[in-house]
Amino acid sequence: GQNIDQPTEMTATEGAIVQINCTYQTSGFNGLFWYQQHAGEAPTFLSYNVLDGLEEKGRFSSFLSRSKGYSYLLLKELQMKDSASYLCAVMDSNYQLIWGAGTKLIIKP
Amino acid sequence: IAGITQAPTSQILAAGRRMTLRCTQDMRHNAMYWYRQDLGLGLRLIHYSNTAGTTGKGEVPDGYSVSRANTDDFPLTLASAVPSQTSVYFCASSTSGTDTQYFGPGTRLTVL
C-alpha cells in the first residue's frame, strides 16, 4: 500500500529553527509537495521537490532524498504566524497526490 | 472572482437528503479535484477531472458523483447523504494533472 508518515505534532520556540520530517512509500514518484494549513483554512502551497537536494525559499527550505524515501521541511526564524499544520504529499505513478495526515506545529513565545 | 470559490461554506444535512457542493475557478485550470479531510487522516481524493468533459474516480468515490460540463465548474453531488460523509470538503485545481494544486476555502458538511 501507499503510505506517507510525518509526526503528528511538534513544538518549537519563536525565533528558533524546526525540521519536519516526512517519509514515504508510494507506487512511483513524480514529486513531493509541502503545504501549510492554518486551522479552519485551506491548504496553501509551500514547496515542490522532484530532484534530490535542497530547495530554499526565504525562511522555508525543503529537502528530498528519493533513494531514502525521505523529505524534510525546514523553517527558520520561527514566527507565531507559522503555527499551523504542515502537509506532505507525494505524486504517485498515476499523478495522484497521496497525503500525509499532517504535522501540527505549535510555536511558543 | 479570484482563484477558487466553494459554496456553501457550511451545511447541516439530514441523512438521506441529496446535496450538491459547488466549486468554481477562474484561473482557466484544466484539472480539478475534490478531496475530503477528516481529523487524523490525510486529504483523500474523491473524484478528479483532468479536462472539461472527463472525470475519474479517486480513493474514496462511493456515494459521490461529479460532472465537468465546462472548464470553470466542478460540482460534487451526494445522492443520499450518510453520517460517515460528515467532513470538510476541499475543491482544488491545477494547470494540468501533473502540476501544483491550489485549494478552495472548503465546505464543512455535517450529516445527521
PDB file of C-alpha atoms in Angstrom:
ATOM      1  CA  GLY A   1       0.000   0.000   0.000  1.00  0.00           C
ATOM      2  CA  GLN A   2       0.952   3.632  -0.215  1.00  0.00           C
ATOM      3  CA  ASN A   3       1.998   5.427   2.929  1.00  0.00           C
ATOM      4  CA  ILE A   4       3.163   8.871   3.990  1.00  0.00           C
ATOM      5  CA  ASP A   5       4.456   9.287   7.549  1.00  0.00           C
ATOM      6  CA  GLN A   6       5.040  12.505   9.405  1.00  0.00           C
ATOM      7  CA  PRO A   7       4.999  13.380  13.118  1.00  0.00           C
ATOM      8  CA  THR A   8       1.593  14.263  14.499  1.00  0.00           C
ATOM      9  CA  GLU A   9       2.696  17.297  16.481  1.00  0.00           C
ATOM     10  CA  MET A  10       5.823  19.344  17.162  1.00  0.00           C
ATOM     11  CA  THR A  11       6.536  22.288  19.433  1.00  0.00           C
ATOM     12  CA  ALA A  12       9.166  24.969  18.844  1.00  0.00           C
ATOM     13  CA  THR A  13      10.126  28.390  20.178  1.00  0.00           C
ATOM     14  CA  GLU A  14       9.670  31.693  18.380  1.00  0.00           C
ATOM     15  CA  GLY A  15      12.892  32.658  16.582  1.00  0.00           C
ATOM     16  CA  ALA A  16      14.210  29.090  16.507  1.00  0.00           C
ATOM     17  CA  ILE A  17      14.565  26.531  13.696  1.00  0.00           C
ATOM     18  CA  VAL A  18      12.396  23.432  13.268  1.00  0.00           C
ATOM     19  CA  GLN A  19      12.656  20.464  10.905  1.00  0.00           C
ATOM     20  CA  ILE A  20       9.539  18.487   9.973  1.00  0.00           C
ATOM     21  CA  ASN A  21      10.271  15.069   8.522  1.00  0.00           C
ATOM     22  CA  CYS A  22       8.270  13.067   6.004  1.00  0.00           C
ATOM     23  CA  THR A  23       8.910   9.512   4.864  1.00  0.00           C
ATOM     24  CA  TYR A  24       7.024   7.887   2.050  1.00  0.00           C
ATOM     25  CA  GLN A  25       6.350   4.594   0.324  1.00  0.00           C
ATOM     26  CA  THR A  26       4.408   5.055  -2.879  1.00  0.00           C
ATOM     27  CA  SER A  27       3.845   3.339  -6.188  1.00  0.00           C
ATOM     28  CA  GLY A  28       6.020   5.576  -8.296  1.00  0.00           C
ATOM     29  CA  PHE A  29       7.245   9.091  -7.635  1.00  0.00           C
ATOM     30  CA  ASN A  30       6.505  12.244  -9.578  1.00  0.00           C
ATOM     31  CA  GLY A  31       7.395  14.836  -6.992  1.00  0.00           C
ATOM     32  CA  LEU A  32       6.859  15.772  -3.367  1.00  0.00           C
ATOM     33  CA  PHE A  33       4.858  18.764  -2.162  1.00  0.00           C
ATOM     34  CA  TRP A  34       4.658  20.615   1.134  1.00  0.00           C
ATOM     35  CA  TYR A  35       1.574  22.614   2.051  1.00  0.00           C
ATOM     36  CA  GLN A  36       0.756  24.810   5.026  1.00  0.00           C
ATOM     37  CA  GLN A  37      -2.721  24.714   6.554  1.00  0.00           C
ATOM     38  CA  HIS A  38      -3.864  27.100   9.271  1.00  0.00           C
ATOM     39  CA  ALA A  39      -6.730  25.886  11.436  1.00  0.00           C
ATOM     40  CA  GLY A  40     -10.058  26.199   9.650  1.00  0.00           C
ATOM     41  CA  GLU A  41      -8.452  27.246   6.377  1.00  0.00           C
ATOM     42  CA  ALA A  42      -7.440  25.679   3.077  1.00  0.00           C
ATOM     43  CA  PRO A  43      -4.008  24.162   2.422  1.00  0.00           C
ATOM     44  CA  THR A  44      -1.634  26.577   0.688  1.00  0.00           C
ATOM     45  CA  PHE A  45       1.327  25.501  -1.431  1.00  0.00           C
ATOM     46  CA  LEU A  46       4.807  25.912   0.053  1.00  0.00           C
ATOM     47  CA  SER A  47       7.293  23.895  -1.979  1.00  0.00           C
ATOM     48  CA  TYR A  48       7.866  21.196  -4.585  1.00  0.00           C
ATOM     49  CA  ASN A  49      10.822  18.807  -4.922  1.00  0.00           C
ATOM     50  CA  VAL A  50      11.310  16.315  -7.718  1.00  0.00           C
ATOM     51  CA  LEU A  51      15.114  16.015  -7.730  1.00  0.00           C
ATOM     52  CA  ASP A  52      17.344  15.197  -4.767  1.00  0.00           C
ATOM     53  CA  GLY A  53      18.633  18.127  -2.798  1.00  0.00           C
ATOM     54  CA  LEU A  54      17.593  21.282  -1.051  1.00  0.00           C
ATOM     55  CA  GLU A  55      15.177  23.918  -2.342  1.00  0.00           C
ATOM     56  CA  GLU A  56      15.287  27.216  -0.473  1.00  0.00           C
ATOM     57  CA  LYS A  57      12.508  29.771  -0.441  1.00  0.00           C
ATOM     58  CA  GLY A  58      13.041  32.544   2.083  1.00  0.00           C
ATOM     59  CA  ARG A  59      12.661  31.212   5.626  1.00  0.00           C
ATOM     60  CA  PHE A  60      11.457  27.848   4.333  1.00  0.00           C
ATOM     61  CA  SER A  61      13.575  25.110   2.759  1.00  0.00           C
ATOM     62  CA  SER A  62      12.632  21.628   1.610  1.00  0.00           C
ATOM     63  CA  PHE A  63      14.941  18.654   1.135  1.00  0.00           C
ATOM     64  CA  LEU A  64      14.420  15.436  -0.800  1.00  0.00           C
ATOM     65  CA  SER A  65      16.223  12.090  -0.916  1.00  0.00           C
ATOM     66  CA  ARG A  66      14.464   9.806  -3.360  1.00  0.00           C
ATOM     67  CA  SER A  67      16.672   6.800  -2.558  1.00  0.00           C
ATOM     68  CA  LYS A  68      15.674   7.042   1.114  1.00  0.00           C
ATOM     69  CA  GLY A  69      12.035   7.972   0.510  1.00  0.00           C
ATOM     70  CA  TYR A  70      12.573  10.964   2.751  1.00  0.00           C
ATOM     71  CA  SER A  71      11.945  14.676   2.807  1.00  0.00           C
ATOM     72  CA  TYR A  72      12.051  17.420   5.368  1.00  0.00           C
ATOM     73  CA  LEU A  73      10.720  20.942   5.632  1.00  0.00           C
ATOM     74  CA  LEU A  74      12.989  23.369   7.470  1.00  0.00           C
ATOM     75  CA  LEU A  75      11.522  26.526   8.942  1.00  0.00           C
ATOM     76  CA  LYS A  76      13.937  29.199  10.172  1.00  0.00           C
ATOM     77  CA  GLU A  77      13.406  32.270  12.351  1.00  0.00           C
ATOM     78  CA  LEU A  78      10.072  30.939  13.501  1.00  0.00           C
ATOM     79  CA  GLN A  79       7.229  33.397  13.899  1.00  0.00           C
ATOM     80  CA  MET A  80       3.968  32.962  15.751  1.00  0.00           C
ATOM     81  CA  LYS A  81       2.124  33.007  12.422  1.00  0.00           C
ATOM     82  CA  ASP A  82       3.970  29.791  11.481  1.00  0.00           C
ATOM     83  CA  SER A  83       1.724  27.930  13.916  1.00  0.00           C
ATOM     84  CA  ALA A  84      -0.161  25.664  11.515  1.00  0.00           C
ATOM     85  CA  SER A  85      -0.304  22.139  10.181  1.00  0.00           C
ATOM     86  CA  TYR A  86       2.244  21.157   7.545  1.00  0.00           C
ATOM     87  CA  LEU A  87       1.136  18.580   4.998  1.00  0.00           C
ATOM     88  CA  CYS A  88       3.475  16.347   2.997  1.00  0.00           C
ATOM     89  CA  ALA A  89       2.124  14.879  -0.257  1.00  0.00           C
ATOM     90  CA  VAL A  90       3.684  12.650  -2.918  1.00  0.00           C
ATOM     91  CA  MET A  91       2.528  12.466  -6.530  1.00  0.00           C
ATOM     92  CA  ASP A  92       2.428   8.786  -7.459  1.00  0.00           C
ATOM     93  CA  SER A  93       2.801   6.977 -10.776  1.00  0.00           C
ATOM     94  CA  ASN A  94      -0.828   7.849 -11.665  1.00  0.00           C
ATOM     95  CA  TYR A  95      -0.154  11.531 -10.948  1.00  0.00           C
ATOM     96  CA  GLN A  96      -2.450  11.418  -7.928  1.00  0.00           C
ATOM     97  CA  LEU A  97      -1.378  13.105  -4.699  1.00  0.00           C
ATOM     98  CA  ILE A  98      -1.024  10.838  -1.671  1.00  0.00           C
ATOM     99  CA  TRP A  99      -1.231  12.890   1.517  1.00  0.00           C
ATOM    100  CA  GLY A 100       0.222  12.510   4.967  1.00  0.00           C
ATOM    101  CA  ALA A 101      -2.009  13.279   7.949  1.00  0.00           C
ATOM    102  CA  GLY A 102      -0.076  16.471   8.634  1.00  0.00           C
ATOM    103  CA  THR A 103       2.181  17.773  11.394  1.00  0.00           C
ATOM    104  CA  LYS A 104       0.692  20.323  13.765  1.00  0.00           C
ATOM    105  CA  LEU A 105       3.390  22.851  14.642  1.00  0.00           C
ATOM    106  CA  ILE A 106       2.933  24.814  17.865  1.00  0.00           C
ATOM    107  CA  ILE A 107       5.093  27.908  18.303  1.00  0.00           C
ATOM    108  CA  LYS A 108       5.682  29.155  21.838  1.00  0.00           C
ATOM    109  CA  PRO A 109       6.884  32.670  22.668  1.00  0.00           C
TER     110      PRO A 109
ATOM    111  CA  ILE B   1     -13.724  36.142  -8.555  1.00  0.00           C
ATOM    112  CA  ALA B   2     -10.081  35.397  -7.915  1.00  0.00           C
ATOM    113  CA  GLY B   3      -8.996  31.772  -7.588  1.00  0.00           C
ATOM    114  CA  ILE B   4     -11.365  29.071  -6.409  1.00  0.00           C
ATOM    115  CA  THR B   5     -14.668  29.542  -4.652  1.00  0.00           C
ATOM    116  CA  GLN B   6     -16.796  26.941  -2.924  1.00  0.00           C
ATOM    117  CA  ALA B   7     -20.394  27.040  -1.738  1.00  0.00           C
ATOM    118  CA  PRO B   8     -21.859  26.657   0.747  1.00  0.00           C
ATOM    119  CA  THR B   9     -19.300  27.474   3.453  1.00  0.00           C
ATOM    120  CA  SER B  10     -21.021  25.058   5.799  1.00  0.00           C
ATOM    121  CA  GLN B  11     -24.136  22.924   5.797  1.00  0.00           C
ATOM    122  CA  ILE B  12     -26.042  20.677   8.170  1.00  0.00           C
ATOM    123  CA  LEU B  13     -27.930  17.982   6.294  1.00  0.00           C
ATOM    124  CA  ALA B  14     -30.352  15.255   7.278  1.00  0.00           C
ATOM    125  CA  ALA B  15     -29.331  11.728   6.344  1.00  0.00           C
ATOM    126  CA  GLY B  16     -30.900  10.576   3.099  1.00  0.00           C
ATOM    127  CA  ARG B  17     -31.025  14.049   1.564  1.00  0.00           C
ATOM    128  CA  ARG B  18     -29.358  14.970  -1.698  1.00  0.00           C
ATOM    129  CA  MET B  19     -26.728  17.703  -1.641  1.00  0.00           C
ATOM    130  CA  THR B  20     -24.552  19.410  -4.246  1.00  0.00           C
ATOM    131  CA  LEU B  21     -21.364  21.182  -3.260  1.00  0.00           C
ATOM    132  CA  ARG B  22     -20.328  23.833  -5.742  1.00  0.00           C
ATOM    133  CA  CYS B  23     -16.834  24.700  -6.918  1.00  0.00           C
ATOM    134  CA  THR B  24     -15.858  27.401  -9.418  1.00  0.00           C
ATOM    135  CA  GLN B  25     -12.417  28.544 -10.545  1.00  0.00           C
ATOM    136  CA  ASP B  26     -11.458  31.470 -12.755  1.00  0.00           C
ATOM    137  CA  MET B  27      -7.846  30.519 -13.440  1.00  0.00           C
ATOM    138  CA  ARG B  28      -8.666  28.527 -16.590  1.00  0.00           C
ATOM    139  CA  HIS B  29      -7.099  25.469 -14.982  1.00  0.00           C
ATOM    140  CA  ASN B  30      -7.696  22.248 -16.872  1.00  0.00           C
ATOM    141  CA  ALA B  31      -7.648  19.900 -13.879  1.00  0.00           C
ATOM    142  CA  MET B  32      -9.947  19.970 -10.857  1.00  0.00           C
ATOM    143  CA  TYR B  33     -10.251  17.769  -7.772  1.00  0.00           C
ATOM    144  CA  TRP B  34     -12.487  17.029  -4.816  1.00  0.00           C
ATOM    145  CA  TYR B  35     -10.974  15.946  -1.500  1.00  0.00           C
ATOM    146  CA  ARG B  36     -12.343  15.226   1.921  1.00  0.00           C
ATOM    147  CA  GLN B  37     -10.388  15.939   5.082  1.00  0.00           C
ATOM    148  CA  ASP B  38     -11.113  14.092   8.304  1.00  0.00           C
ATOM    149  CA  LEU B  39      -9.387  14.510  11.658  1.00  0.00           C
ATOM    150  CA  GLY B  40      -6.254  12.410  11.914  1.00  0.00           C
ATOM    151  CA  LEU B  41      -6.306  11.418   8.258  1.00  0.00           C
ATOM    152  CA  GLY B  42      -4.654  12.898   5.218  1.00  0.00           C
ATOM    153  CA  LEU B  43      -6.647  14.507   2.455  1.00  0.00           C
ATOM    154  CA  ARG B  44      -8.358  11.807   0.437  1.00  0.00           C
ATOM    155  CA  LEU B  45      -9.225  12.199  -3.233  1.00  0.00           C
ATOM    156  CA  ILE B  46     -12.886  11.622  -4.085  1.00  0.00           C
ATOM    157  CA  HIS B  47     -13.053  12.431  -7.790  1.00  0.00           C
ATOM    158  CA  TYR B  48     -10.983  14.358 -10.270  1.00  0.00           C
ATOM    159  CA  SER B  49     -11.219  15.798 -13.773  1.00  0.00           C
ATOM    160  CA  ASN B  50      -8.176  16.344 -15.976  1.00  0.00           C
ATOM    161  CA  THR B  51     -10.120  18.375 -18.521  1.00  0.00           C
ATOM    162  CA  ALA B  52     -13.666  19.522 -19.227  1.00  0.00           C
ATOM    163  CA  GLY B  53     -15.871  16.603 -20.238  1.00  0.00           C
ATOM    164  CA  THR B  54     -13.845  13.931 -18.417  1.00  0.00           C
ATOM    165  CA  THR B  55     -13.912  12.685 -14.826  1.00  0.00           C
ATOM    166  CA  GLY B  56     -12.192   9.953 -12.847  1.00  0.00           C
ATOM    167  CA  LYS B  57     -12.539   8.174  -9.519  1.00  0.00           C
ATOM    168  CA  GLY B  58     -10.167   8.786  -6.672  1.00  0.00           C
ATOM    169  CA  GLU B  59      -9.506   6.853  -3.491  1.00  0.00           C
ATOM    170  CA  VAL B  60     -12.978   7.237  -1.904  1.00  0.00           C
ATOM    171  CA  PRO B  61     -15.594   7.756  -4.670  1.00  0.00           C
ATOM    172  CA  ASP B  62     -18.503   5.711  -3.273  1.00  0.00           C
ATOM    173  CA  GLY B  63     -21.598   7.788  -2.526  1.00  0.00           C
ATOM    174  CA  TYR B  64     -20.359  10.758  -4.561  1.00  0.00           C
ATOM    175  CA  SER B  65     -20.711  11.840  -8.186  1.00  0.00           C
ATOM    176  CA  VAL B  66     -19.247  14.706 -10.209  1.00  0.00           C
ATOM    177  CA  SER B  67     -19.676  16.364 -13.579  1.00  0.00           C
ATOM    178  CA  ARG B  68     -17.450  18.692 -15.589  1.00  0.00           C
ATOM    179  CA  ALA B  69     -19.573  20.405 -18.210  1.00  0.00           C
ATOM    180  CA  ASN B  70     -17.157  23.323 -18.610  1.00  0.00           C
ATOM    181  CA  THR B  71     -13.676  24.403 -17.519  1.00  0.00           C
ATOM    182  CA  ASP B  72     -14.757  26.560 -14.578  1.00  0.00           C
ATOM    183  CA  ASP B  73     -17.234  24.433 -12.621  1.00  0.00           C
ATOM    184  CA  PHE B  74     -16.870  21.082 -10.880  1.00  0.00           C
ATOM    185  CA  PRO B  75     -19.872  20.258  -8.647  1.00  0.00           C
ATOM    186  CA  LEU B  76     -19.839  17.330  -6.225  1.00  0.00           C
ATOM    187  CA  THR B  77     -23.146  15.585  -5.504  1.00  0.00           C
ATOM    188  CA  LEU B  78     -24.058  13.351  -2.585  1.00  0.00           C
ATOM    189  CA  ALA B  79     -27.084  11.425  -3.846  1.00  0.00           C
ATOM    190  CA  SER B  80     -28.252  10.227  -0.433  1.00  0.00           C
ATOM    191  CA  ALA B  81     -26.135  11.587   2.413  1.00  0.00           C
ATOM    192  CA  VAL B  82     -24.991   9.346   5.277  1.00  0.00           C
ATOM    193  CA  PRO B  83     -23.382  10.373   8.605  1.00  0.00           C
ATOM    194  CA  SER B  84     -19.983   8.980   7.505  1.00  0.00           C
ATOM    195  CA  GLN B  85     -19.912  11.725   4.879  1.00  0.00           C
ATOM    196  CA  THR B  86     -19.586  14.327   7.621  1.00  0.00           C
ATOM    197  CA  SER B  87     -16.289  16.003   6.738  1.00  0.00           C
ATOM    198  CA  VAL B  88     -14.608  19.099   5.367  1.00  0.00           C
ATOM    199  CA  TYR B  89     -14.635  19.078   1.580  1.00  0.00           C
ATOM    200  CA  PHE B  90     -11.987  20.868  -0.433  1.00  0.00           C
ATOM    201  CA  CYS B  91     -12.029  21.586  -4.135  1.00  0.00           C
ATOM    202  CA  ALA B  92      -8.691  22.157  -5.854  1.00  0.00           C
ATOM    203  CA  SER B  93      -7.443  22.943  -9.333  1.00  0.00           C
ATOM    204  CA  SER B  94      -4.202  22.829 -11.296  1.00  0.00           C
ATOM    205  CA  THR B  95      -2.977  23.864 -14.712  1.00  0.00           C
ATOM    206  CA  SER B  96      -2.739  20.223 -15.684  1.00  0.00           C
ATOM    207  CA  GLY B  97      -2.988  16.894 -13.892  1.00  0.00           C
ATOM    208  CA  THR B  98       0.720  16.927 -13.055  1.00  0.00           C
ATOM    209  CA  ASP B  99       1.040  20.437 -11.632  1.00  0.00           C
ATOM    210  CA  THR B 100       0.722  22.125  -8.247  1.00  0.00           C
ATOM    211  CA  GLN B 101      -2.814  22.076  -6.881  1.00  0.00           C
ATOM    212  CA  TYR B 102      -4.480  25.175  -5.438  1.00  0.00           C
ATOM    213  CA  PHE B 103      -7.312  24.841  -2.976  1.00  0.00           C
ATOM    214  CA  GLY B 104     -10.652  26.491  -2.385  1.00  0.00           C
ATOM    215  CA  PRO B 105     -11.712  27.568   1.119  1.00  0.00           C
ATOM    216  CA  GLY B 106     -13.639  24.371   1.842  1.00  0.00           C
ATOM    217  CA  THR B 107     -17.170  23.327   2.787  1.00  0.00           C
ATOM    218  CA  ARG B 108     -17.852  21.940   6.249  1.00  0.00           C
ATOM    219  CA  LEU B 109     -20.629  19.355   5.915  1.00  0.00           C
ATOM    220  CA  THR B 110     -22.418  17.691   8.809  1.00  0.00           C
ATOM    221  CA  VAL B 111     -24.811  14.830   8.109  1.00  0.00           C
ATOM    222  CA  LEU B 112     -27.168  13.963  10.970  1.00  0.00           C
TER     223      LEU B 112
END
